[in-house]
Coordinates of C-alpha atoms and ligand atoms in Angstrom, one line a residue:
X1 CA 5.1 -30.1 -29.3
X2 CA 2.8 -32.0 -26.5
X3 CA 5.1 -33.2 -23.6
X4 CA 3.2 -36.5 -24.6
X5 CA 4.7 -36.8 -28.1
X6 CA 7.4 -39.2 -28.7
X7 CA 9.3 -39.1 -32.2
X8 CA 11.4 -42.3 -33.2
X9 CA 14.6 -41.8 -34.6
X10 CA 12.7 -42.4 -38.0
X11 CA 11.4 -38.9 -37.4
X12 CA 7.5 -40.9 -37.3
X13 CA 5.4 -40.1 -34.2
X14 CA 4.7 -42.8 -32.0
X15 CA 3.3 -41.2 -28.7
X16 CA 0.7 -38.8 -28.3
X17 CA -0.6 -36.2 -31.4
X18 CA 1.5 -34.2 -32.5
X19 CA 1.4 -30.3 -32.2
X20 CA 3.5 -28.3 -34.9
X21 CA 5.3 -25.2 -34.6
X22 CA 6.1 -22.3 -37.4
X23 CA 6.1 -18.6 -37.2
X24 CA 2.6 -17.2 -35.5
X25 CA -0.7 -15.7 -36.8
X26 CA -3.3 -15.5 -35.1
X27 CA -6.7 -16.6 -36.2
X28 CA -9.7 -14.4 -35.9
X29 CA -12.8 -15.9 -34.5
X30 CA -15.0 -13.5 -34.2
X31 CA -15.8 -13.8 -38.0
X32 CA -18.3 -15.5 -39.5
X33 CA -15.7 -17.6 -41.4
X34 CA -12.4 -17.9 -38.8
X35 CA -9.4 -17.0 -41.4
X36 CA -6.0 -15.4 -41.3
X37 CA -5.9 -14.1 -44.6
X38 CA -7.8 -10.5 -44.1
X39 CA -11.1 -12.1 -46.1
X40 CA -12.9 -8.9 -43.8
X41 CA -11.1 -6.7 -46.2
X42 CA -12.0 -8.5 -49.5
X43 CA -16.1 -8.0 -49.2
X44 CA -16.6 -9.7 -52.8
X45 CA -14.8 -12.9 -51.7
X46 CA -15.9 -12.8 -48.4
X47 CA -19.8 -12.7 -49.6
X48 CA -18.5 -15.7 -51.8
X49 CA -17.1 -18.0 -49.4
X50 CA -20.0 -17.0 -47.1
X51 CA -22.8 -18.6 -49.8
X52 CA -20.4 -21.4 -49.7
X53 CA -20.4 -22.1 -45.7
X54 CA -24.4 -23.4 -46.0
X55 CA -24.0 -25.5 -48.5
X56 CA -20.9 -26.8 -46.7
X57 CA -23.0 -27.6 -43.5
X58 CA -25.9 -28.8 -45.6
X59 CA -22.9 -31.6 -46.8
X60 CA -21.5 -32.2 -43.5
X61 CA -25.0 -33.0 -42.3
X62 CA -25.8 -35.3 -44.6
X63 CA -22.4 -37.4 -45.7
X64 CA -20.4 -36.3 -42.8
X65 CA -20.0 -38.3 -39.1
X66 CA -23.4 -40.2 -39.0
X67 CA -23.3 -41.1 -35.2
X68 CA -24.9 -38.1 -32.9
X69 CA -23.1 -36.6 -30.0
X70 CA -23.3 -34.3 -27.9
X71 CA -19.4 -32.9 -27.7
X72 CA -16.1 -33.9 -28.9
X73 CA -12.8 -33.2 -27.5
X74 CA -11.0 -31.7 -30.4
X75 CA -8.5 -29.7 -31.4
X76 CA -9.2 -26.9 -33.2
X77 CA -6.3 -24.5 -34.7
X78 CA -6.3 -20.6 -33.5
X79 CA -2.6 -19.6 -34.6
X80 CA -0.4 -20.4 -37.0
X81 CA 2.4 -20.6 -34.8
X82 CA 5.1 -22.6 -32.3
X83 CA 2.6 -21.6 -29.2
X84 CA -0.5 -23.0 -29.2
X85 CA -1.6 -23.2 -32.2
X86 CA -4.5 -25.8 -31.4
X87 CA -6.4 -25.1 -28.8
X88 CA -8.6 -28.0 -27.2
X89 CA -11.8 -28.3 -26.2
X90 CA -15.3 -29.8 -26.0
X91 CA -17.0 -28.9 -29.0
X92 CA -20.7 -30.0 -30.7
X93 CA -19.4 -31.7 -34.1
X94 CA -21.7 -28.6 -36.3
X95 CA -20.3 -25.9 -34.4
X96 CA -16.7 -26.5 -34.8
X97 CA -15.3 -23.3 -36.8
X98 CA -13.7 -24.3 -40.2
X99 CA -11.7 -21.6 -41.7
X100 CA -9.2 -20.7 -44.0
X101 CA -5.4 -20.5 -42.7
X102 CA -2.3 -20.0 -44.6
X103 CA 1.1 -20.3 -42.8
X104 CA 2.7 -17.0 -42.7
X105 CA 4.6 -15.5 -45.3
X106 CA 7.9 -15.3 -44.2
X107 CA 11.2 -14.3 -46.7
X108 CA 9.6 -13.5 -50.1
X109 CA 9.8 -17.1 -51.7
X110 CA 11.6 -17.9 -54.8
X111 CA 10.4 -20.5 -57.4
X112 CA 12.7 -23.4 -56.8
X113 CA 12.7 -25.8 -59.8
X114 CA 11.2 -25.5 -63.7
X115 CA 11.5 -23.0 -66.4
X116 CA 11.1 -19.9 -63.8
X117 CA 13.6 -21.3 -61.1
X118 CA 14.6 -18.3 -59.3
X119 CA 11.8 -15.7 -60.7
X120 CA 9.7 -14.5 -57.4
X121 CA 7.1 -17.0 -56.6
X122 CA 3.5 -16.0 -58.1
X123 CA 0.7 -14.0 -55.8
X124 CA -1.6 -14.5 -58.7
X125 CA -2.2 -17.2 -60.9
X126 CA -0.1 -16.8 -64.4
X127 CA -2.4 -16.8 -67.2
X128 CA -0.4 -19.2 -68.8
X129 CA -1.0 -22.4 -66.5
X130 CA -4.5 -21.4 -64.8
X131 CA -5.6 -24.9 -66.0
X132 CA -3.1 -26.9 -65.1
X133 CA -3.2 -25.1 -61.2
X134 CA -7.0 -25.6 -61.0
X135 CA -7.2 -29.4 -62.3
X136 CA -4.2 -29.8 -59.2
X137 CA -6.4 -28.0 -56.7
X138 CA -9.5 -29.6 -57.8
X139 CA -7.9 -32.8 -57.8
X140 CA -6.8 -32.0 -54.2
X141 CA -9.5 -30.6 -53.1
X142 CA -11.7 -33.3 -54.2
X143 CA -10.4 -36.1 -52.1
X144 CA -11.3 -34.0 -48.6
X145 CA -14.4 -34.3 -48.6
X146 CA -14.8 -37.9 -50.2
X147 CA -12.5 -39.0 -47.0
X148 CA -15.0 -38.2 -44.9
X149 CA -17.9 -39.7 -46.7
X150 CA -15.9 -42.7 -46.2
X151 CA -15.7 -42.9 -43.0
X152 CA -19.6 -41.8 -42.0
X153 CA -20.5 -44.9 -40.3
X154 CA -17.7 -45.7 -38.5
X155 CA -18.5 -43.9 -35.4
X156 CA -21.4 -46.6 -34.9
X157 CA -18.7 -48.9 -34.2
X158 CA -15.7 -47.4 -32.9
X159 CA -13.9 -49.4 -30.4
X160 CA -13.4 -46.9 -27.9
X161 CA -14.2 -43.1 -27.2
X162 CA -10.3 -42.4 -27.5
X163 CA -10.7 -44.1 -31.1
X164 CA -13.9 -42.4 -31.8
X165 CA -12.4 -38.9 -31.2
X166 CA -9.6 -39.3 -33.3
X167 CA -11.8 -40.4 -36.1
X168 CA -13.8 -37.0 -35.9
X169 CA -10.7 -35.3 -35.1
X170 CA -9.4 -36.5 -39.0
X171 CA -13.0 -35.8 -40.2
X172 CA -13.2 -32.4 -39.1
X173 CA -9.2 -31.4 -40.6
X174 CA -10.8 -32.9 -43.9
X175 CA -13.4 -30.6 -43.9
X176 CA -11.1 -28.3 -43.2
X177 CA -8.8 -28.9 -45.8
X178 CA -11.5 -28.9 -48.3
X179 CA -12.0 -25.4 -46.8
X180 CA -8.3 -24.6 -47.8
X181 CA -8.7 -25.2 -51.4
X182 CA -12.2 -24.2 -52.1
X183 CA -10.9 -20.8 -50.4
X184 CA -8.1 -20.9 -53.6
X185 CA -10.3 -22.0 -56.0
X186 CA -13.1 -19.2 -54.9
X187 CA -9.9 -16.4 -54.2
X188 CA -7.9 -16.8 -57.9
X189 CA -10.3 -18.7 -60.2
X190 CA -13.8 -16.4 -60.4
X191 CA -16.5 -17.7 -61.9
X192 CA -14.9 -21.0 -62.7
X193 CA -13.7 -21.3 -59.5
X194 CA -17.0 -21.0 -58.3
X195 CA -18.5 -23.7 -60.3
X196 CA -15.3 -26.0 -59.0
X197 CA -16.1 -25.2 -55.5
X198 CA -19.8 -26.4 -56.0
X199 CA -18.8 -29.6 -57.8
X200 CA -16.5 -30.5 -54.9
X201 CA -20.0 -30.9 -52.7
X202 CA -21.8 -32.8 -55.8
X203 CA -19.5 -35.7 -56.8
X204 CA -19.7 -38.0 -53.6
X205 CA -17.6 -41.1 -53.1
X206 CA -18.8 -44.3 -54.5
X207 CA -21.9 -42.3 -56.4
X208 CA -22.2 -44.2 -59.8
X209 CA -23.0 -41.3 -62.0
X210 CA -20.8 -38.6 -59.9
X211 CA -17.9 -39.9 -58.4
X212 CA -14.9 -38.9 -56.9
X213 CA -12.2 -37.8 -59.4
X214 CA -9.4 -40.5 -57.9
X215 CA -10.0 -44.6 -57.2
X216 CA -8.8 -45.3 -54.0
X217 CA -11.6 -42.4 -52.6
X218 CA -14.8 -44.5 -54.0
X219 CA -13.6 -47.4 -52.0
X220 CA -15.7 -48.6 -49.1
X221 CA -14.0 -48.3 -45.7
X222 CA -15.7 -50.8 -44.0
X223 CA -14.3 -51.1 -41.0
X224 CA -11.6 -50.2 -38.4
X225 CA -8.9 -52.2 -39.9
X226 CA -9.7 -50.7 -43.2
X227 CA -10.0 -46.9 -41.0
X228 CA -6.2 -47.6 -40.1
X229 CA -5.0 -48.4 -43.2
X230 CA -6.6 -46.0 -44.6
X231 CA -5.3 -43.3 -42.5
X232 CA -1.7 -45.4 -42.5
X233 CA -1.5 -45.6 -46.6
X234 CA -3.9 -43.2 -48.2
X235 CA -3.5 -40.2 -45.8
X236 CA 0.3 -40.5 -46.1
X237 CA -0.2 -40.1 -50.2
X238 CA -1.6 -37.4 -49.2
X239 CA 1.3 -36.6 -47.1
X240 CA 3.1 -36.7 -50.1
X241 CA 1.3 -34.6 -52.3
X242 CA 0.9 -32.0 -50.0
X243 CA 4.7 -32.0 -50.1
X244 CA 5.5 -31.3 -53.7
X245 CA 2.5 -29.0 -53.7
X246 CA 3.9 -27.1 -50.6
X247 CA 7.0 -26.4 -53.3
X248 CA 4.7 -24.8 -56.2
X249 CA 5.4 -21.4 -57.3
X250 CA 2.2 -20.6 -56.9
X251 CA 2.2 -18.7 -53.3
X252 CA -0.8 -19.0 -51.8
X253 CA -0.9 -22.6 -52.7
X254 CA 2.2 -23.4 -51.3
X255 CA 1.1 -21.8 -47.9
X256 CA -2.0 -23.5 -47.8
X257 CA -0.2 -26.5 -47.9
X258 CA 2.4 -25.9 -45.6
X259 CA -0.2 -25.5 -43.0
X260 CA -2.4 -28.6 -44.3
X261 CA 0.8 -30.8 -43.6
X262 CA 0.9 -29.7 -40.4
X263 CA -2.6 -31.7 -39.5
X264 CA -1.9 -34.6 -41.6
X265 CA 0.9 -35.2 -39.2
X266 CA -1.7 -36.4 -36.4
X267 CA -3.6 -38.5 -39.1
X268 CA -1.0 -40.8 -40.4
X269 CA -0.6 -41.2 -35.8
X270 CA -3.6 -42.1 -35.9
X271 CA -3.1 -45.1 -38.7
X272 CA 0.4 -46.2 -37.6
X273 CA -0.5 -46.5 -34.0
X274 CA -4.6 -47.7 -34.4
X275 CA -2.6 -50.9 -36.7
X276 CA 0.1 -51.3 -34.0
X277 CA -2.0 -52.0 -31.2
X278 CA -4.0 -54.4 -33.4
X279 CA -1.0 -56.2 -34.1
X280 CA 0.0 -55.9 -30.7
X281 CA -2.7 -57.8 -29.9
X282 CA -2.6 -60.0 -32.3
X283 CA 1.0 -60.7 -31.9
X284 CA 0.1 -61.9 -27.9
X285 CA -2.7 -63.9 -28.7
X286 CA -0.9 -65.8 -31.3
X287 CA 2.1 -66.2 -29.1
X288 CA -0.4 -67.5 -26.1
X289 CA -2.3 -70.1 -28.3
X290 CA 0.6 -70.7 -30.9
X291 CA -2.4 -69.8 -33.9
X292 CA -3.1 -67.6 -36.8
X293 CA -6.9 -68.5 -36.1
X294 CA -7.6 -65.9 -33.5
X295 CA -11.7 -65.5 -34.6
X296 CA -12.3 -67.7 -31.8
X297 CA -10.6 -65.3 -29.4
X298 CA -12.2 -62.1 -31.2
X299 CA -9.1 -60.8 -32.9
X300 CA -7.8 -60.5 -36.2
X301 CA -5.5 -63.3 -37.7
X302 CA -2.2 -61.9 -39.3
X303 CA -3.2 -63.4 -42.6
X304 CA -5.9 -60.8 -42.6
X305 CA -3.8 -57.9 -41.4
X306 CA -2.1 -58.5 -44.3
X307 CA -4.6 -58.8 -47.0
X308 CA -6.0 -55.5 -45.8
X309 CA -2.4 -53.7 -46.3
X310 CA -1.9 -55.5 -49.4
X311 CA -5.0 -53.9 -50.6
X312 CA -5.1 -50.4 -49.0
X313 CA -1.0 -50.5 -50.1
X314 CA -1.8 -51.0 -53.9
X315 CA -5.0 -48.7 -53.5
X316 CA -2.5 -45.9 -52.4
X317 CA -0.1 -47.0 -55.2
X318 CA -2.5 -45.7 -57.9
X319 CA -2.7 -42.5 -56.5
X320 CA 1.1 -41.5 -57.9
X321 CA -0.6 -41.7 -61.8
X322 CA 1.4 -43.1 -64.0
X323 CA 5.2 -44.2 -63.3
X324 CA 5.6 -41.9 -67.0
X325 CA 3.4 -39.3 -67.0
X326 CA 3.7 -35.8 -69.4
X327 CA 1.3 -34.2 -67.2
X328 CA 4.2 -34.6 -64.5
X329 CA 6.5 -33.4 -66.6
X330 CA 4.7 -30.2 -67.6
X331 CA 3.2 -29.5 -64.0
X332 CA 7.3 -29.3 -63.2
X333 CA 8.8 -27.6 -66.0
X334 CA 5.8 -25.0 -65.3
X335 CA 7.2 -24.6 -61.7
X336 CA 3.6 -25.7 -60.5
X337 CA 4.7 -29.1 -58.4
X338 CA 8.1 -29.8 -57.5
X339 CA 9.4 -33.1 -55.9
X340 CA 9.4 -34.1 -52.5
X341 CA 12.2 -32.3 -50.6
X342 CA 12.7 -30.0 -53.9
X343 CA 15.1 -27.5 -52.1
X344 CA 17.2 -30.1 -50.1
X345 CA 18.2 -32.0 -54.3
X346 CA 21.9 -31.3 -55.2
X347 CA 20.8 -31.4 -59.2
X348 CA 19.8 -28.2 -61.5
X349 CA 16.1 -28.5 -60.4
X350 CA 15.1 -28.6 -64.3
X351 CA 16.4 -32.1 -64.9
X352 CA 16.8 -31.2 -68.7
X353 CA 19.4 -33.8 -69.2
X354 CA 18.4 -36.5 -66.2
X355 CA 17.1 -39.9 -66.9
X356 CA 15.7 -42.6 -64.8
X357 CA 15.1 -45.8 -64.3
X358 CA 11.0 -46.4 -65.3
X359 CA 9.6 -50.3 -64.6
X360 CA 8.3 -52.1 -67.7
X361 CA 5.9 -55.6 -68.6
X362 CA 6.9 -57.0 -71.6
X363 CA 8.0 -60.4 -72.8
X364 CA 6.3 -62.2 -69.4
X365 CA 8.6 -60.1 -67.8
X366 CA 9.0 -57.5 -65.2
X367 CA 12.1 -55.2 -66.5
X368 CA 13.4 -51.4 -66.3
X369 CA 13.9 -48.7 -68.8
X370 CA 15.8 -45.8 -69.4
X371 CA 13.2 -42.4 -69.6
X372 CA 14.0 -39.3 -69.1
X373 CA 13.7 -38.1 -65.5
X374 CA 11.6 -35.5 -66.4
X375 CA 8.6 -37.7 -67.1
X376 CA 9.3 -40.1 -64.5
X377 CA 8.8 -37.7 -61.5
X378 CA 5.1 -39.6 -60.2
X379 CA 7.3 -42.2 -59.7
X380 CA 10.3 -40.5 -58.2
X381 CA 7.1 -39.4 -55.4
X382 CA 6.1 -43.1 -55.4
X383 CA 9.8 -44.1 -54.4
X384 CA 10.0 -41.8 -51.7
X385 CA 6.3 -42.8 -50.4
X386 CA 7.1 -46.9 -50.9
X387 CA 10.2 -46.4 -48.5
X388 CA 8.7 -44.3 -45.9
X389 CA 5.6 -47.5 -45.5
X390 CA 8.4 -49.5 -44.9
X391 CA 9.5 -47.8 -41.7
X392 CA 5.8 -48.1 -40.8
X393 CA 6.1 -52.1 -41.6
X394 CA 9.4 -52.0 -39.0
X395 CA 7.6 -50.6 -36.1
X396 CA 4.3 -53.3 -36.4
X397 CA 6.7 -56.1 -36.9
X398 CA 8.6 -54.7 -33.8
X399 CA 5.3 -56.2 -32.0
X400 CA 5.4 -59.5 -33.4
X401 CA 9.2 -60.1 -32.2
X402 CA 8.8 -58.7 -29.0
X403 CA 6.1 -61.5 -28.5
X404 CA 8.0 -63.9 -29.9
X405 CA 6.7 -64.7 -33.0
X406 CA 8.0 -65.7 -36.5
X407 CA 5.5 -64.3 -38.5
X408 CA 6.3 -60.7 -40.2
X409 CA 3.9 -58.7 -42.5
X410 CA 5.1 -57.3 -46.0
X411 CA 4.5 -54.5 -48.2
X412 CA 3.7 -56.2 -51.7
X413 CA 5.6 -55.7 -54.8
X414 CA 4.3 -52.5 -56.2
X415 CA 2.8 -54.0 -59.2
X416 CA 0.6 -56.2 -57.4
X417 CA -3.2 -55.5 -58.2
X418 CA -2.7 -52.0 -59.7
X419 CA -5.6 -50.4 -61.6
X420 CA -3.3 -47.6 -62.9
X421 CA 0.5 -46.7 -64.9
X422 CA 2.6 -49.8 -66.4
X423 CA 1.5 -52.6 -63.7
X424 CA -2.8 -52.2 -64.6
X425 CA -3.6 -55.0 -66.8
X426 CA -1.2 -57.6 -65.8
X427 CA -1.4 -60.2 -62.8
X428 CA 1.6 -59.5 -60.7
X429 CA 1.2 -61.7 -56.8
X430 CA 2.2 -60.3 -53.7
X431 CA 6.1 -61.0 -54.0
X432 CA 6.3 -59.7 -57.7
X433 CA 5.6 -63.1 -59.6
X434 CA 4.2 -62.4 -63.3
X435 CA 0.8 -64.7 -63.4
X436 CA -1.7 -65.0 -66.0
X437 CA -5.3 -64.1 -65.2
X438 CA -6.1 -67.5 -64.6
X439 CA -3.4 -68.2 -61.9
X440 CA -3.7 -64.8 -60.2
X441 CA -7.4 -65.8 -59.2
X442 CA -7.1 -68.9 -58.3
X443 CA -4.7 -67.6 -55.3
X444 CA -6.2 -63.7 -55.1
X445 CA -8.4 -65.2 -51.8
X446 CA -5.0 -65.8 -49.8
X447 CA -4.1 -62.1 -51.1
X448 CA -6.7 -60.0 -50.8
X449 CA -10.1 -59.7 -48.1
X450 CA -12.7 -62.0 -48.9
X451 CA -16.6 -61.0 -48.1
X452 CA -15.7 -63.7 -45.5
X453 CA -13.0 -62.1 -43.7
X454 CA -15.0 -58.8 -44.0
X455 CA -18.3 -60.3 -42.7
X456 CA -15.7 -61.6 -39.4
X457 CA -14.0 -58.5 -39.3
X458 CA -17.7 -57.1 -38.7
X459 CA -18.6 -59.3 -36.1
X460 CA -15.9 -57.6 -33.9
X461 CA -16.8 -54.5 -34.8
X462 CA -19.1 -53.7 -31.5
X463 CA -19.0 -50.2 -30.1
X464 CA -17.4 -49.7 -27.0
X465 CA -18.6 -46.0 -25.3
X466 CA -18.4 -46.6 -22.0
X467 CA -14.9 -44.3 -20.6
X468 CA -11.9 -46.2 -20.3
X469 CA -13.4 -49.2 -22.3
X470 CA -11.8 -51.0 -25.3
X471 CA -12.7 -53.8 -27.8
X472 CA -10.6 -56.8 -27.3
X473 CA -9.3 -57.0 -31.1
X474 CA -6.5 -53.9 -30.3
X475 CA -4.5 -53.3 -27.4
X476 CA -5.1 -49.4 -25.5
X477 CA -2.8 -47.0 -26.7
X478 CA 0.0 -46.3 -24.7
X479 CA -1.2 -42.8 -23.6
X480 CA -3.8 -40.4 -24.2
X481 CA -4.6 -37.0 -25.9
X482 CA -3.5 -33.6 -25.5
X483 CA -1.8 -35.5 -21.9
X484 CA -4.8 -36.8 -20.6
X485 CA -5.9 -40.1 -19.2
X486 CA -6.6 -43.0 -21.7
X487 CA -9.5 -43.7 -19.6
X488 CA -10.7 -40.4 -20.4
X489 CA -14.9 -39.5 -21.8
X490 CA -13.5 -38.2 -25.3
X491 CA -16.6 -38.5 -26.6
X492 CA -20.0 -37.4 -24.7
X493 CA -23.3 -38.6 -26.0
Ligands
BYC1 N1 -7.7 -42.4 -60.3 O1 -0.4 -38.5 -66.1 P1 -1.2 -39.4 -65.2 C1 -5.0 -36.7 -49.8 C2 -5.8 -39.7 -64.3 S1 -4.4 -37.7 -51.1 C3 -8.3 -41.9 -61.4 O2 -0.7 -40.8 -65.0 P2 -0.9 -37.4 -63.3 C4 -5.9 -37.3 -48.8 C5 -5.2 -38.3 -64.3 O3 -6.0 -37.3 -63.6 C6 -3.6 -36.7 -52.2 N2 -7.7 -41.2 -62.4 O4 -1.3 -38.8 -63.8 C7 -5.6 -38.6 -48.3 C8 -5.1 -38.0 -65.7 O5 -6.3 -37.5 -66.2 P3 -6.3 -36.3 -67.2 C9 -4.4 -36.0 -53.2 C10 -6.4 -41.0 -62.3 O6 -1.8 -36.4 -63.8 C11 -6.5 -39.1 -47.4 C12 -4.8 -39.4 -66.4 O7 -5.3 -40.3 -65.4 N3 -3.7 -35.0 -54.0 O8 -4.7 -35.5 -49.8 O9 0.6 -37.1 -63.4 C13 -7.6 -38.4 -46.9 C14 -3.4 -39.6 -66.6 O10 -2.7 -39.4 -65.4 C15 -5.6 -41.6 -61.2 C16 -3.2 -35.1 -55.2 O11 -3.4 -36.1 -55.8 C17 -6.3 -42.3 -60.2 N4 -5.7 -42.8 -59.2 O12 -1.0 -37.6 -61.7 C18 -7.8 -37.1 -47.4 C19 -2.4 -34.0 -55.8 N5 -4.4 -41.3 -61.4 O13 -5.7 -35.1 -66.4 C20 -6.9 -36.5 -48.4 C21 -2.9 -33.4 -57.0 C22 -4.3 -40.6 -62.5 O14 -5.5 -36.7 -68.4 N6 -3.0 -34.4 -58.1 N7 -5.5 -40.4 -63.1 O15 -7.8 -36.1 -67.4 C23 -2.0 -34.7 -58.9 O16 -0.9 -34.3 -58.7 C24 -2.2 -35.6 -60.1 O17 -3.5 -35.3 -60.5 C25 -2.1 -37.1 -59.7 C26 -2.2 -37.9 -61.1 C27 -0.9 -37.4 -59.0 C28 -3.3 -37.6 -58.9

């Protein structure tokens, strides 16, 4: 852990990035493609992974960070372990050194939950559910790199050097983690693996004839604010995800995983404190001038804030699947993705008899029914997602008390605008009111951003490089990186 970071008792990290800890590997740099997995002794795979790396670059050329520099401070990892497993450093953006790390083996694991609870945990890829495993990876996989297309042009407008680093800091652990699972698909898939790996570069986000496989990553993050939620909402899904995958009985996925969780750590700090300290600032200015219109004193009303969580909230929302979903159910029973927190439930981990409660629209109504637990399992994720946001939603409102004002923001009923599962289809507002189509647009201005709010949200959004400089829409953070000053050059051009 940095002496700088600062945990609540939440568990959420508040202070400076986090640094996590584990049993230690250490990484070998002096390959062409950094790894701890011995990829020296596998030629075959190595050769493989080696055609990958230039098409990789070619990628990151063209979709990835759009601004040049000349060095970033970054951390980069170098062991999988409690000491030092990032080390930091100036680096040029194309010659930071993605590679493939596992966390280390440690007891020989056991499958945890499903039809082989208890059987030792796979180092190959059963036959039976190579399908199933691939589609997860590849969904996985996919949403890496589409992140970072994303966020390409923010770095024209970032509104400070400490700012702009953390961006490429996320958009280099993206690559990374696109790394991770091409290394899977390209290690236990062949040929078809292969093929996987080189669609992962084609589809791009947005691209009308080759998308990305998931909604929420061919959405336009237009901004900052949107950057922040983005990294608040969407990155803790993936925090999510990454959890029940971490549980699979497939080994070398779990590890992967493991390690991957690790980094996301200092990307969801990166969304909960970048929207605190624009509510922060928010919060002063409306307790100074007793106004929600703060345009005139370039910084974003809280009726905006909010439309941009609403949205970036119910975005995130569709990324669970279905509230009822067999595909859940048989990635489970196939011991391929537990739950979060699998090996901490007091229950048989099979759930053969469990039922749940699963949310229904019928009747101009919103209403629960009893499913079996099995199938409800997206959901079960979703739960345990929704309540963690909330803590989240504590912290920023903590701002707007501490300045004295009334005004809180809200996480919107989870049915509200929701493209996918039981809710798509039907007009639920902000605080879970069943609307018709009619009546849901006529208010869907006050709920969601306008091109208006997004054309003012632009206007603030003027780079600020000098060291120690910060737009006046978000307050500095409270301290630095890696321990050093705010005022710091992150960033060198
Ligand atoms: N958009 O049974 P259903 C991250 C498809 S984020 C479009 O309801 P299932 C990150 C679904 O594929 C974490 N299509 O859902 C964050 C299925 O199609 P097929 C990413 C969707 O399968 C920030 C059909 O609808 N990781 O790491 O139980 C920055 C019926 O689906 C969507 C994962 O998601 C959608 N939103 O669950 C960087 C983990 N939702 O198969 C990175 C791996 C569903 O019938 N993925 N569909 O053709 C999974 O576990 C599951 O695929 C999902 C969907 C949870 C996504």
């Amino acid at each position: 852990m940095t002496t700088g970071e600062v945990r609540t008792a939440d568990g959420d990290i508040v202070g400076a990035a986090p640094q996590p800890d584990g049993p230690v590997s250490v990484i070998d740099y002096t390959e062409r493609i950094p790894n701890n997995v011995g990829l020296a002794t596998d030629r075959r795979l190595q050769r493989a992974l080696e055609s990958w790396q230039p098409r990789f670059l070619d990628w990151w050329r063209a979709l990835g960070p759009s601004l040049p520099t000349k060095d970033v401070y970054l951390r980069t990892a170098v062991a999988i372990g409690r000491d030092g497993w990032a080390s930091w450093d100036r680096v040029p953006m194309e010659q930071y050194r993605w590679g493939i790390f596992l966390s280390e083996r440690g007891e020989p694991r056991q499958i945890g939950f499903g039809r082989h609870k208890g059987e030792p945990a796979w180092q190959e890829v059963p036959g039976e559910y190579r399908s199933e495993l691939r589609r997860l990876i590849v969904v996985q996989g996919d949403t890496e790199p589409a992140s970072v297309e994303q966020q390409r042009h923010l770095g024209a407008t970032a509104p400070s050097l400490y700012d702009l680093r953390n961006l490429f800091q996320v958009n280099v652990e993206e690559g990374r983690h696109l790394w991770a699972m091409v290394y899977l698909l390209h290690a236990y898939f062949g040929r078809d693996g292969r093929e996987e790996a080189e669609q992962l570069l084609r589809r791009h986000s947005g691209h009308p004839d080759t998308p990305r496989i998931l909604g929420a990553f061919n959405e336009e993050t237009t901004d900052w604010l949107s950057f922040f939620m983005f990294t608040y909402f969407t990155d803790r899904d993936g925090k999510y995800q990454l959890g029940t995958l971490k549980e699979s009985g497939f080994d070398p996925l779990a590890r992967t995983c493991e390690f991957m969780l690790r980094e996301e750590a200092h990307h969801m700090f990166v969304g909960t404190t970048g929207v605190q300290r624009i509510v922060q600032r928010t919060a002063q200015l409306m307790a100074a001038h007793g106004t929600d219109g703060l345009w005139q004193f370039g910084a974003i009303p809280l009726s905006v804030i909010q439309k941009y969580l609403n949205l970036q909230f119910s975005l995130s929302l569709d990324l669970f699947g279905s509230e009822t979903s067999s595909n859940a159910a048989a990635y489970f029973t196939a011991g391929l993705k537990g739950r979060w927190m699998e090996t901490r439930r007091q229950d048989d981990h099979l759930l053969t008899d469990a039922t749940a409660q699963a949310p229904v629209v019928a009747d101009g109504m919103l209403s629960v029914r009893p499913v079996p637990a099995l199938t409800a399992l997206n959901l079960d994720l979703r739960d345990e997602y929704v309540a963690d946001c909330e803590r989240g939603l504590r912290r920023w409102n903590a701002e707007l008390e501490r300045a004295g004002v009334d005004e809180r923001l809200v996480l919107p009923h989870v049915g509200f605008n929701r493209k996918v599962g039981t809710y798509a289809g039907h007009f639920i507002s902000p605080g879970g009111e069943l609307l018709d189509q009619v009546g849901w647009q006529r208010q869907a201005a006050h709920w969601l951003p306008t091109d208006e709010d997004r054309a003012r949200v632009a206007e603030l959004m003027v780079p600020h490089y000098e060291a120690g400089s910060f737009a006046g829409w978000l307050a500095p953070p409270a301290v630095g990186i890696n321990d050093l000053p705010v005022e710091y050059d992150y960033v060198r051009f």
